[in-house]
XYZ file of C-alpha atoms in Angstrom:
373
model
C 52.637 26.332 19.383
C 49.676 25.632 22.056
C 46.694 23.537 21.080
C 44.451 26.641 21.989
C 41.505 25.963 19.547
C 41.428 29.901 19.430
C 44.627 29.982 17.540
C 44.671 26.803 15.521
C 41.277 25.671 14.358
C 40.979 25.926 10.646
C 37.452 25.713 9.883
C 36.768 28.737 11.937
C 37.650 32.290 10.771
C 40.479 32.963 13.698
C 40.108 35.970 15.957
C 41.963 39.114 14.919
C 45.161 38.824 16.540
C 45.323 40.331 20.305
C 49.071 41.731 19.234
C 47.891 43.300 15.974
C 45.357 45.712 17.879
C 46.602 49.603 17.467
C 46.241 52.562 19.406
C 44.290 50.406 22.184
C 47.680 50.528 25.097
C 45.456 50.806 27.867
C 42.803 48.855 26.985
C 45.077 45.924 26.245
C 46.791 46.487 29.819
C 43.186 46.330 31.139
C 42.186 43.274 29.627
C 45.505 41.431 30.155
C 45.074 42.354 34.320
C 41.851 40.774 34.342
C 42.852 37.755 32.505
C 45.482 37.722 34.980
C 43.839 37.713 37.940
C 39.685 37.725 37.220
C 38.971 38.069 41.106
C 39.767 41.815 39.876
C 36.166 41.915 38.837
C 36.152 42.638 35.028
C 36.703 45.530 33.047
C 34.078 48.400 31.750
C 34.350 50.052 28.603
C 33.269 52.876 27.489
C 33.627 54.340 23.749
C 31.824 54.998 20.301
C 30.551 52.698 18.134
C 33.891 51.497 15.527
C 36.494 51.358 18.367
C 37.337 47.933 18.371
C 35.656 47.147 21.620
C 34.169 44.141 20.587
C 37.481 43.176 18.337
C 39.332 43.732 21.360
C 37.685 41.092 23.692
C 37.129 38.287 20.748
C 41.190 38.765 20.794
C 42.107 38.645 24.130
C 39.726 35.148 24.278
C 42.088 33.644 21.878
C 45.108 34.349 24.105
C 43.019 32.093 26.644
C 43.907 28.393 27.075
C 40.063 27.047 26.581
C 39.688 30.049 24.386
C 36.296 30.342 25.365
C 34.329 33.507 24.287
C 30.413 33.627 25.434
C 28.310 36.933 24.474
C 25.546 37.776 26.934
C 22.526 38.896 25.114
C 20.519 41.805 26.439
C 17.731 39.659 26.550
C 18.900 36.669 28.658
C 17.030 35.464 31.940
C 18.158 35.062 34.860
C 17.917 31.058 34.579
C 20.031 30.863 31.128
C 22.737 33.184 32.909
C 23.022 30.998 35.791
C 21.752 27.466 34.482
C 18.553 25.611 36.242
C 18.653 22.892 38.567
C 16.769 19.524 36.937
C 14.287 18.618 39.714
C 12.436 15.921 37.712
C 15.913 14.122 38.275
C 15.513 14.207 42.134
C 12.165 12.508 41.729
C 12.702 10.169 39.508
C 16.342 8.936 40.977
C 16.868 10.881 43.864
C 20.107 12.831 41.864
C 20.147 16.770 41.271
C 21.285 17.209 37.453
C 22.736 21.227 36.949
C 21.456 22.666 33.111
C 24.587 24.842 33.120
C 23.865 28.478 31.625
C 26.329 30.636 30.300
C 28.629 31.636 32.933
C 29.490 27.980 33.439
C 29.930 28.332 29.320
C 32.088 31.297 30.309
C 34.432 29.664 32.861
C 37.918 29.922 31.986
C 37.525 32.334 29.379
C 35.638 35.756 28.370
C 31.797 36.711 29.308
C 31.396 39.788 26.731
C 28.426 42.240 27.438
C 27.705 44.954 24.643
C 25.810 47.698 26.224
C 25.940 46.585 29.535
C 24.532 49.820 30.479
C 20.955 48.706 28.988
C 21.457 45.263 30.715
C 18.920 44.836 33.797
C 20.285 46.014 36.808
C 19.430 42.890 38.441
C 21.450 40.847 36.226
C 24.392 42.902 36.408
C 24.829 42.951 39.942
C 24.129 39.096 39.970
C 26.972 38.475 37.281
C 29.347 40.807 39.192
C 29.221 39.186 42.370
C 30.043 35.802 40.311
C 33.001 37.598 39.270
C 34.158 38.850 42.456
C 33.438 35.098 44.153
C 34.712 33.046 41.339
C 32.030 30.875 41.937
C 28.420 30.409 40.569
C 25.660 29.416 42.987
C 21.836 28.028 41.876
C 19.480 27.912 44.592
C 16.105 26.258 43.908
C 13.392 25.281 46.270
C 15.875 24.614 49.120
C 18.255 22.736 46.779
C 21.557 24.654 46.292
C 24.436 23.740 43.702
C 27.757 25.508 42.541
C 30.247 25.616 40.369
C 33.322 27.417 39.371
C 33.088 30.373 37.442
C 36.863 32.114 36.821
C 35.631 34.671 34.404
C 36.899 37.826 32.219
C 34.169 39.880 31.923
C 34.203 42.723 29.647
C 31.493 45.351 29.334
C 31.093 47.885 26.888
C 28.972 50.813 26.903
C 28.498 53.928 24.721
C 27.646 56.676 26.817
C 24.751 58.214 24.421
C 22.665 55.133 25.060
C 22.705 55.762 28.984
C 24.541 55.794 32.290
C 25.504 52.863 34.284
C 24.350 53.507 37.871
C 27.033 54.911 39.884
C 26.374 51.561 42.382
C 27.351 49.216 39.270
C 29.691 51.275 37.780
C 31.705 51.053 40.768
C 32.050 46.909 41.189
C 33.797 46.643 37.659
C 37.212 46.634 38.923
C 38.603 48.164 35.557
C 37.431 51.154 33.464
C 38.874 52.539 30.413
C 37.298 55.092 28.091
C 38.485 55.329 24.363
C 38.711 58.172 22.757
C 36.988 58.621 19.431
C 40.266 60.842 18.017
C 42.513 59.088 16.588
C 45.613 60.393 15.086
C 46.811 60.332 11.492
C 49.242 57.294 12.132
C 46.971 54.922 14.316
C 44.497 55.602 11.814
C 46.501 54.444 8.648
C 47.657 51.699 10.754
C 44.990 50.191 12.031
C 42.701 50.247 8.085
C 45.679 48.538 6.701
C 45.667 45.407 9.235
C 42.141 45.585 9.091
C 41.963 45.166 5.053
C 44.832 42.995 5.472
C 43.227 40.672 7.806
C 39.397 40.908 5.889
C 41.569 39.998 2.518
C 43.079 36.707 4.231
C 42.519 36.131 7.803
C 44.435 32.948 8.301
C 47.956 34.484 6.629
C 47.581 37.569 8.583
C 47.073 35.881 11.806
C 50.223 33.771 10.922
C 51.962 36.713 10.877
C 51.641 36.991 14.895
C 52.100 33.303 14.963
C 55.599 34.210 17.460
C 54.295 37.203 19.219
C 50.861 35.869 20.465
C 52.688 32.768 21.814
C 54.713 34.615 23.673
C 51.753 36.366 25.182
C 50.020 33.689 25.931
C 53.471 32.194 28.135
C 53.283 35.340 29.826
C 49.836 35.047 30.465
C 50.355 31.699 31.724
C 53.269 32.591 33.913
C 51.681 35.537 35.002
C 48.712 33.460 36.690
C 51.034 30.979 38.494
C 53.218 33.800 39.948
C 50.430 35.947 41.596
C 49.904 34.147 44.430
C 53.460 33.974 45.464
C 54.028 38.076 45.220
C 53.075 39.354 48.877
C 52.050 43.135 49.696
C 54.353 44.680 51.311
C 53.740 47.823 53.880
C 55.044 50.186 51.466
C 52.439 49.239 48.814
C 49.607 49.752 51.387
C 50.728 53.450 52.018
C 51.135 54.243 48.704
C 47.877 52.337 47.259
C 45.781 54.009 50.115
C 47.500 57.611 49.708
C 45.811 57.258 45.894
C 42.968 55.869 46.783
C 42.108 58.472 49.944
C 43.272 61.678 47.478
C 40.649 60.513 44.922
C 38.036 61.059 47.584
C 36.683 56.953 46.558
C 33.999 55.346 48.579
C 34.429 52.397 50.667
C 37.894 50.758 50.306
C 36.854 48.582 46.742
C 39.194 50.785 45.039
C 42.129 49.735 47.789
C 41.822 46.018 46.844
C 41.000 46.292 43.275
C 44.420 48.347 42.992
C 46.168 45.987 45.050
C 44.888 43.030 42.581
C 45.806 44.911 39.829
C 49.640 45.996 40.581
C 50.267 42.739 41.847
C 48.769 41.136 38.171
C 51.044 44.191 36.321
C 54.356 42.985 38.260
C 53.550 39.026 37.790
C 53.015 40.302 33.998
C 56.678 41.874 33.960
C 58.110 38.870 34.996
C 58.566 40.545 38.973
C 57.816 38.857 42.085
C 57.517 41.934 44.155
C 55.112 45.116 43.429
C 57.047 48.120 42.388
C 55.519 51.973 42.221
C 55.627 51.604 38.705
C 53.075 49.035 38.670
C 51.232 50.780 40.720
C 51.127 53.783 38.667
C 50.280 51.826 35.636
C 47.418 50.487 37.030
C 46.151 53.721 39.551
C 44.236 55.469 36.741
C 42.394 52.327 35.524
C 41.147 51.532 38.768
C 40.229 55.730 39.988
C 38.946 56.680 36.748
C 35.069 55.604 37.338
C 35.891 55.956 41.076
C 37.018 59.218 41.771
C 34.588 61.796 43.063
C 34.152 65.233 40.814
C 34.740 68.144 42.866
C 32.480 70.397 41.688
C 33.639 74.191 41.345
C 31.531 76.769 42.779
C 30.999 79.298 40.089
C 31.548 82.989 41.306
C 28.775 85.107 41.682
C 27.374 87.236 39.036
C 28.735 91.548 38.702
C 26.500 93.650 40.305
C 24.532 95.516 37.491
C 25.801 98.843 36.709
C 22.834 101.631 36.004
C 24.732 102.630 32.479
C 24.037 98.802 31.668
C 21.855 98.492 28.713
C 18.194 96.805 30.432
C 18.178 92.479 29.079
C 15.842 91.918 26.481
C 11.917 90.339 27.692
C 12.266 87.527 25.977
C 15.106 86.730 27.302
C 15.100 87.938 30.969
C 11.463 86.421 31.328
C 12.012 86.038 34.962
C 13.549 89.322 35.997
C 11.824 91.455 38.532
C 8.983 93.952 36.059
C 9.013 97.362 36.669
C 6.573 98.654 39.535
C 2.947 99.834 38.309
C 1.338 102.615 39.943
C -2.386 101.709 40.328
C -3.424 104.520 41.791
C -6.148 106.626 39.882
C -4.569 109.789 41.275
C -2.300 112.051 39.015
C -0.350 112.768 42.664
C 3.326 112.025 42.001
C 4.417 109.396 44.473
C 7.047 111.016 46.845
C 10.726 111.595 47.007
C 11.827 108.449 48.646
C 9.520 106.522 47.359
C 10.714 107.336 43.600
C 14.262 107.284 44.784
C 13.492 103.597 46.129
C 11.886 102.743 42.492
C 14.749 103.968 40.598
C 17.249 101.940 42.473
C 15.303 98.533 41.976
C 15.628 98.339 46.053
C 11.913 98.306 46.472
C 11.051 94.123 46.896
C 9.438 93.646 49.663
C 6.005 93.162 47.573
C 7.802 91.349 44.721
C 5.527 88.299 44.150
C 2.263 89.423 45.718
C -0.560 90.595 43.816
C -1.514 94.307 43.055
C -3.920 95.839 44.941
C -7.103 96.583 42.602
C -7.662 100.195 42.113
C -10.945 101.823 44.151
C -13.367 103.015 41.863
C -14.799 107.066 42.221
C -18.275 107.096 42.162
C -20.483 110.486 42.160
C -22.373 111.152 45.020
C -25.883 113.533 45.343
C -25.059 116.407 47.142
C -27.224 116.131 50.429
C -28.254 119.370 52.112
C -26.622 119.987 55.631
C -27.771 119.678 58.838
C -28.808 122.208 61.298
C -27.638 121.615 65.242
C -31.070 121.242 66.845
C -31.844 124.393 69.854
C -31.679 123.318 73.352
């Protein structure tokens, strides 16, 4: 067995094992490509709360080597993300000390964000670009240090607490969105290992003693092989055929799918990218990507006179009928009735009625008489 402190440290209560998780397939894929390879840039979950999100990441840390897992508070600053450079030491012997923060806590292992989506914007785009570098950079008063910062990061989000914006939403290189139905059979399945683990954690976990090691060799292999599996022309057509019929923006998508196939065949134990890797990995990678084409809806029937009229209330806008404001008993004239009746008369629609002219009586005044020449 490894010395991973994840798996073996018995005065900790051990993570719920990553190969006892149930109904979870793609999530598990996702999280396994990112360990793989974390230049991929993370992955971004969304689901209700009691979906094993949380369960899911604390797992897949304990599959890690350093089995490191660090969770990012909504209300970190910027300097206990990053760390703080100690100037006093400059001063005092002319050497710049690094306070690391938590992504150099995070290095190696899993940087776990619940509700990234309330998470300042500024902070999010600061800790993906870490992730899509690999390295962590602090920058103080013309001083500048770095460090390495390999990380897994895994966001969750429920989607009735608010959106991501669509800017950070596209730089996680993963997305996967649970569903909240779960059938009979994963249900059953997964409350039994759950009671089963809560009654004695340590002799359930033992019980995956074989299969987690051999995920963690795979893991292992996985990251050694990656860099020796090359791209071949055939994978560019197909990866940009996907990638141009999901309408995506920018060419992100392109490499992020590239990462990921290449992490899914190291994972099978291939040294060359197949189309079923990248079909395993295509929908991960579109899913948050791919732009909604809207349908037109078709316009509405033209009203038919033996229509019953809409109810006021509810057709509050609706042309009203035409007032006559006239004092006059006159009946307006054919056309102009004709024109009424067939609601074809709105050229004045909008503008204000003209106020009626009052009648007032006048003295008779006697006539005059033409003067003689």
């Amino acid at each position: 067995m490894s010395s991973n402190p994840a798996l073996t440290d018995s005065r900790t209560v051990p993570a719920f094992p990553f190969c006892a998780l149930h109904g979870q397939a793609h999530l598990q894929s996702a999280l396994l490509l990112a360990t793989v390879d974390p230049l991929i840039g993370g992955v971004l979950v969304e689901g209700a709360r009691g979906t094993a999100k949380s369960t899911s990441a604390r797992a897949l840390a304990a599959l890690l080597p350093e089995g490191h897992f660090v969770n990012l508070p909504l209300g970190t600053s910027e300097e206990q993300l990053v760390g703080a450079l100690d100037l006093e030491g400059v001063l005092q012997d002319g050497r710049v000390r690094l306070r690391p923060g938590l992504l150099a806590q995070a290095h190696a292992g899993v940087l776990y964000i619940d509700e990234v989506n309330l998470l300042a914007d500024g902070l999010v785009d600061l800790l993906l670009d870490v992730c899509a570098s690999g390295i962590n950079r602090i920058e103080r008063d013309g001083i500048s240090q770095q460090h390495a910062a390999r990380i897994t990061l895994v966001g969750t989000m429920n989607p009735e607490e608010g959106e991501l914006r669509p800017q950070l939403l596209d730089r996680f290189g993963l997305f996967v969105r649970l569903s909240e139905v779960v059938d009979t059979t994963a249900r059953k399945a997964i409350v039994r290992a759950r009671l089963a683990f809560d009654a004695d954690p340590a002799a359930f976990t033992r019980r995956f003693d074989t299969q987690q090691q051999q995920l963690v060799d795979r893991i292992a292999s996985a990251r050694s092989a990656i860099e020796h599996i090359d791209f071949t022309d055939a994978t560019h057509d197909r990866v940009a055929a996907l990638c141009h019929a999901a309408e995506v923006e920018g060419v992100r998508a392109d490499l992020v799918m590239l990462r990921a196939a290449r992490a899914h065949a190291a994972l099978e134990g291939r040294y060359e990218i197949v189309g079923t890797d990248i079909d395993a990995v295509a929908e991960l990678v579109l899913a948050h990507r791919r732009k909604a084409t809207g349908a037109t809806s078709p316009p509405p029937p033209p009203r038919s006179h033996s229509e019953p009229q809409n109810d006021p209330a509810v057709d509050a806008f609706a042309q009203p009928p035409r007032q006559n404001f006239n004092t006059s008993n006159a009946e307006p004239n054919n056309g102009a009735a004709e024109e009424m009746e067939n609601g074809n008369d709105d050229s004045d629609w909008g503008a204000l009625p003209r106020p009626p002219v009052p009648i007032l009586n006048v003295k008779s005044v006697r006539p005059l008489h033409a003067k003689k020449p």
